[in-house]
Coordinates of C-alpha atoms and ligand atoms in Angstrom, one line a residue:
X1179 CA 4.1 2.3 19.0
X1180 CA 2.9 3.5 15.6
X1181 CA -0.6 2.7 13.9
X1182 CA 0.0 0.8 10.8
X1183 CA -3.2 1.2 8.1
X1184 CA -1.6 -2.1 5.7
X1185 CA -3.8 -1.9 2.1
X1186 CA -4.2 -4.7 0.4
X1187 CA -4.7 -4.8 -3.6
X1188 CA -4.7 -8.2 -4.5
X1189 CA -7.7 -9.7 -5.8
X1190 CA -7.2 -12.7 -3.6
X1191 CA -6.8 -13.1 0.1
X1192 CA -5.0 -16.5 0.2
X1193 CA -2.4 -14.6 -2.9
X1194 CA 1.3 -14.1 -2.6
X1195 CA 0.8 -10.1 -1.9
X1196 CA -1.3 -11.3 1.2
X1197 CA 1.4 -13.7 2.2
X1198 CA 4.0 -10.8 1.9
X1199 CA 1.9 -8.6 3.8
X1200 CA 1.0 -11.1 6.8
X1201 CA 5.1 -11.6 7.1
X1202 CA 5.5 -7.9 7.0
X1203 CA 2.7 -7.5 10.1
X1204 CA 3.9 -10.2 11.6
X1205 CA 6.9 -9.0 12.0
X1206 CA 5.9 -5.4 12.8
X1207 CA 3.5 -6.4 15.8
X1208 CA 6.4 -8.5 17.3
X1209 CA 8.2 -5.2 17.2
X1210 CA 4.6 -3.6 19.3
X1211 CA 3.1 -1.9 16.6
X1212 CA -0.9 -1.8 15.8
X1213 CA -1.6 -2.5 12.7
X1214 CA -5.0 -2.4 10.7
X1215 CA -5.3 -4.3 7.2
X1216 CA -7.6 -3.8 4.8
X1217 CA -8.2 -6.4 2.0
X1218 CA -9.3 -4.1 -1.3
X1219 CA -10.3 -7.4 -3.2
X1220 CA -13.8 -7.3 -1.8
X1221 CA -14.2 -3.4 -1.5
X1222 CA -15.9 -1.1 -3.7
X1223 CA -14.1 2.0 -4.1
X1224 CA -14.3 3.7 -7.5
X1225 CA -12.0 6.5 -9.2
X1226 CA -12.2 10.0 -8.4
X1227 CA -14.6 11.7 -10.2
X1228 CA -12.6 15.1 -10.2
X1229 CA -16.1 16.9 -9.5
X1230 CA -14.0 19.0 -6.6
X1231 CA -16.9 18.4 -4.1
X1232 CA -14.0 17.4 -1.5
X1233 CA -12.8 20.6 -2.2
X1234 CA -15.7 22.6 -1.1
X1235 CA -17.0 20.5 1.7
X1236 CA -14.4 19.0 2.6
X1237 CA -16.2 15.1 2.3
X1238 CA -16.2 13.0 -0.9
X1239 CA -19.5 13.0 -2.5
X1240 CA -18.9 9.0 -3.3
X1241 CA -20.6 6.9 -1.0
X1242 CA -18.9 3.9 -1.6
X1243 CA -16.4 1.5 0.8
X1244 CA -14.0 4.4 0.9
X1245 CA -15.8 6.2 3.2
X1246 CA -14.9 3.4 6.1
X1247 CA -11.2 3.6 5.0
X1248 CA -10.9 7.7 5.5
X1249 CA -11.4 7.5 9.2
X1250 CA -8.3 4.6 9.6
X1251 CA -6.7 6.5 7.4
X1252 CA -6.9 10.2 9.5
X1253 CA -5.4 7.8 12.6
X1254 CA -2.7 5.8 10.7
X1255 CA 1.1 7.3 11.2
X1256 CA 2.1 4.9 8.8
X1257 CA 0.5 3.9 5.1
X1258 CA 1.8 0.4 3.7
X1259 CA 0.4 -0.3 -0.1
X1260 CA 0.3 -3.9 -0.4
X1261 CA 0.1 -5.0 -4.6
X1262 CA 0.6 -7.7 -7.0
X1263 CA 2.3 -5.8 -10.3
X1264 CA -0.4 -5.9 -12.4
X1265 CA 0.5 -4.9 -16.3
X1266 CA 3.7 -4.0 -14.8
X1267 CA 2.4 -1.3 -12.2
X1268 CA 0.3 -1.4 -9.1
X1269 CA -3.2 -2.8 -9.1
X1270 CA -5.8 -0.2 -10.0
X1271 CA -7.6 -1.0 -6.1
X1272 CA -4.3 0.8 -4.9
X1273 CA -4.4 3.7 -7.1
X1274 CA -8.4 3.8 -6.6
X1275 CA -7.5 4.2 -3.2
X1276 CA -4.6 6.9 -4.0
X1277 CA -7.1 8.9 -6.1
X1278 CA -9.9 9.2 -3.3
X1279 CA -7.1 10.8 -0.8
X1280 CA -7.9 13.8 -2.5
X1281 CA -10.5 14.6 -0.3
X1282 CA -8.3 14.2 2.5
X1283 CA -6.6 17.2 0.8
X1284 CA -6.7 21.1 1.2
X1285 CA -4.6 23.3 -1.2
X1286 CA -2.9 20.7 -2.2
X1287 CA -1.4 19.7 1.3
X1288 CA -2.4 16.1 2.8
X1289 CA -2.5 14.6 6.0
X1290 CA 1.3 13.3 6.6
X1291 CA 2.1 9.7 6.5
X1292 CA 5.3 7.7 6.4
X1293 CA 4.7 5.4 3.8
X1294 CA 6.2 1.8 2.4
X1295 CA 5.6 -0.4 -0.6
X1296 CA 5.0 -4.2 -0.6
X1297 CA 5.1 -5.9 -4.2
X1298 CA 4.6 -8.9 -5.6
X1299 CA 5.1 -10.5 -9.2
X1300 CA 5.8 -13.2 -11.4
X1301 CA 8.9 -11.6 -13.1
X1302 CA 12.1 -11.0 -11.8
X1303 CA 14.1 -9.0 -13.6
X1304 CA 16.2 -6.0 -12.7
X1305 CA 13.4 -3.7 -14.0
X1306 CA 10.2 -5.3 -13.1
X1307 CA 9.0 -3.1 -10.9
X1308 CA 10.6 0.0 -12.1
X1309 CA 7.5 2.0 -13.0
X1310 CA 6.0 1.1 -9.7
X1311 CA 8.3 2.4 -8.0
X1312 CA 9.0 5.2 -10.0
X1313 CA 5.2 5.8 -9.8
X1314 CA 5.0 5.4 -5.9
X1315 CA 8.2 7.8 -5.3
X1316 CA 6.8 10.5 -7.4
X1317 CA 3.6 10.6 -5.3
X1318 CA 5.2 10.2 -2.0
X1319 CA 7.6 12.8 -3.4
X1320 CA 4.6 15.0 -4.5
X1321 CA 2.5 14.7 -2.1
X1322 CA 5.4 15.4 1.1
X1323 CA 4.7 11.6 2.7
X1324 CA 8.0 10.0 3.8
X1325 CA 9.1 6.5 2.1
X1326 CA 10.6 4.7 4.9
X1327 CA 10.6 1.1 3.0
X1328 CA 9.9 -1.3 0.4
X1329 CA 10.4 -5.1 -0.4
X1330 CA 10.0 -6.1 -4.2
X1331 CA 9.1 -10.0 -4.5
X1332 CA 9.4 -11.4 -8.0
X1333 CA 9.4 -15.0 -9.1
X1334 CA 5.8 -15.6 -7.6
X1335 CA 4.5 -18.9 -8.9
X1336 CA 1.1 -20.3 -9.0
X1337 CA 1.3 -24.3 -8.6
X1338 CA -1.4 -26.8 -8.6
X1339 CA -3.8 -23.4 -7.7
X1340 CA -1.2 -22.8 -4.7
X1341 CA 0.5 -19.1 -4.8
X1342 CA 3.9 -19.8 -4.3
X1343 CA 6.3 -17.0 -2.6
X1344 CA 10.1 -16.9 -1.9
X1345 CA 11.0 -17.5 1.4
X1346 CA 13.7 -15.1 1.4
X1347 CA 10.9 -12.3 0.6
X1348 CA 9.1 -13.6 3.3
X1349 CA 11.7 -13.1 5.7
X1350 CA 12.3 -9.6 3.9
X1351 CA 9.0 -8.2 4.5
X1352 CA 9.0 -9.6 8.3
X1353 CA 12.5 -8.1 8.8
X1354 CA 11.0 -4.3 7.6
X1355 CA 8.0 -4.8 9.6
X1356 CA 10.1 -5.8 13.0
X1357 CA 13.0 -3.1 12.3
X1358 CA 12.0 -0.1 10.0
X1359 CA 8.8 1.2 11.7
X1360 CA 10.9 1.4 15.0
X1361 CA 14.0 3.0 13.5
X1362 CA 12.0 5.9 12.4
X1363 CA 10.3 6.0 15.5
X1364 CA 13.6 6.4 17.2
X1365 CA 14.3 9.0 14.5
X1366 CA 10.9 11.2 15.4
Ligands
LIG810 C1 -4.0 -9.4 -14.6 C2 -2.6 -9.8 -14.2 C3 -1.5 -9.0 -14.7 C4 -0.2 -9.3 -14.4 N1 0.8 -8.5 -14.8 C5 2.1 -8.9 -14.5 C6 3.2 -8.1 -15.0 O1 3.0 -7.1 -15.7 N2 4.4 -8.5 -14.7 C7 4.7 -9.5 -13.9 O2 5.8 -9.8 -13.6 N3 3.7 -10.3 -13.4 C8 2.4 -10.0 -13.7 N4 1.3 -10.7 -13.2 C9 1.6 -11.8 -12.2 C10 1.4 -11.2 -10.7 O3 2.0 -10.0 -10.5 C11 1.9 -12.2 -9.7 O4 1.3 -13.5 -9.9 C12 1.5 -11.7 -8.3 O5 2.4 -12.4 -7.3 C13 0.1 -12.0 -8.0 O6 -0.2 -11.6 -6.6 P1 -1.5 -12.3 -5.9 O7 -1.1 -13.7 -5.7 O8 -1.6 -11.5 -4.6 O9 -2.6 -12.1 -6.8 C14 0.0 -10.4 -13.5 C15 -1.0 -11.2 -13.0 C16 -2.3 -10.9 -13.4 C17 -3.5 -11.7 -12.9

């Protein structure tokens, strides 16, 4: 059983991101896993402010919604960012969140994390979410957390104010959930 900490940087909880992301849980607590999920969309978190405070005390001198998420994120074996591509990269509540781990940082070394990407957007082209994912392997990459899986969703609608989502993605992100945590379990 791993703890799943799911972040969630849509701007609307009844979006196609959240519909992705309640597959992927879905299908990850079927498989026994806890999982925690944190909607961004009504969180205040801001940038870091690069002041290097964190680095001195080893706290964030922001005392903003952040400083609830640290804690789940300290317990969490496994980090899932959850985003609609916004201007063809991840929504700036995700990399708001990114930009705060600093703290949980010393010399440069963080906490490890397996880590996965959920995405959602209207386009669906071979490269639509190319920068997103080049951004988020660079930092996982960078930073020494393990990718261990990603679903890309494109062709998201919005019909009569419903958010519309492919079924196959559905059944994508429910399918990573169930088997991918538990392979790299086995693989510990
Ligand atoms: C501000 C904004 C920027 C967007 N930028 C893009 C984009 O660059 N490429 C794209 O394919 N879709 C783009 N979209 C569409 C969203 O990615 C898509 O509707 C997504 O599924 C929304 O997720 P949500 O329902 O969780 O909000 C954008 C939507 C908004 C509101």
């Amino acid at each position: 059983m791993k703890k799943i900490l799911v972040l969630v940087g849509s701007g609307t909880p009844r979006g196609s991101t959240m519909q992705l992301t309640d597959a992927f849980i879905a299908g990850a607590q079927e498989a026994g896993h806890q999982v925690k999920k944190v909607f961004l969309g009504n969180k205040q978190i801001e940038g870091c402010r690069g002041c290097n405070f964190c680095q001195r005390s080893g706290s964030c001198v922001i005392k903003d919604d952040m400083q609830k998420l640290y804690p789940l994120f300290e317990e969490s074996d496994v980090l899932v960012f959850a985003s609609p591509l916004f201007f063809w990269t991840i929504s700036a509540r995700i990399k708001a969140f990114i930009e705060r781990l600093y703290a949980t940082s010393k010399d440069d070394k963080f906490p490890k994390k397996e880590t996965m990407l959920l995405m959602t957007a209207g386009d669906e082209n071979f490269w639509t979410f190319e920068q997103s994912v080049s951004y988020y392997r660079f930092v996982t990459q960078a930073i020494e957390w393990q990718n261990i899986g990603m679903c890309l969703a494109g062709g998201t609608k919005i019909e009569d104010g419903k958010h519309i989502i492919k079924e196959n993605y559905l059944e994508e992100a429910f399918q990573l959930g169930k088997n991918t945590i538990t392979r790299s379990e086995q693989n510990d």
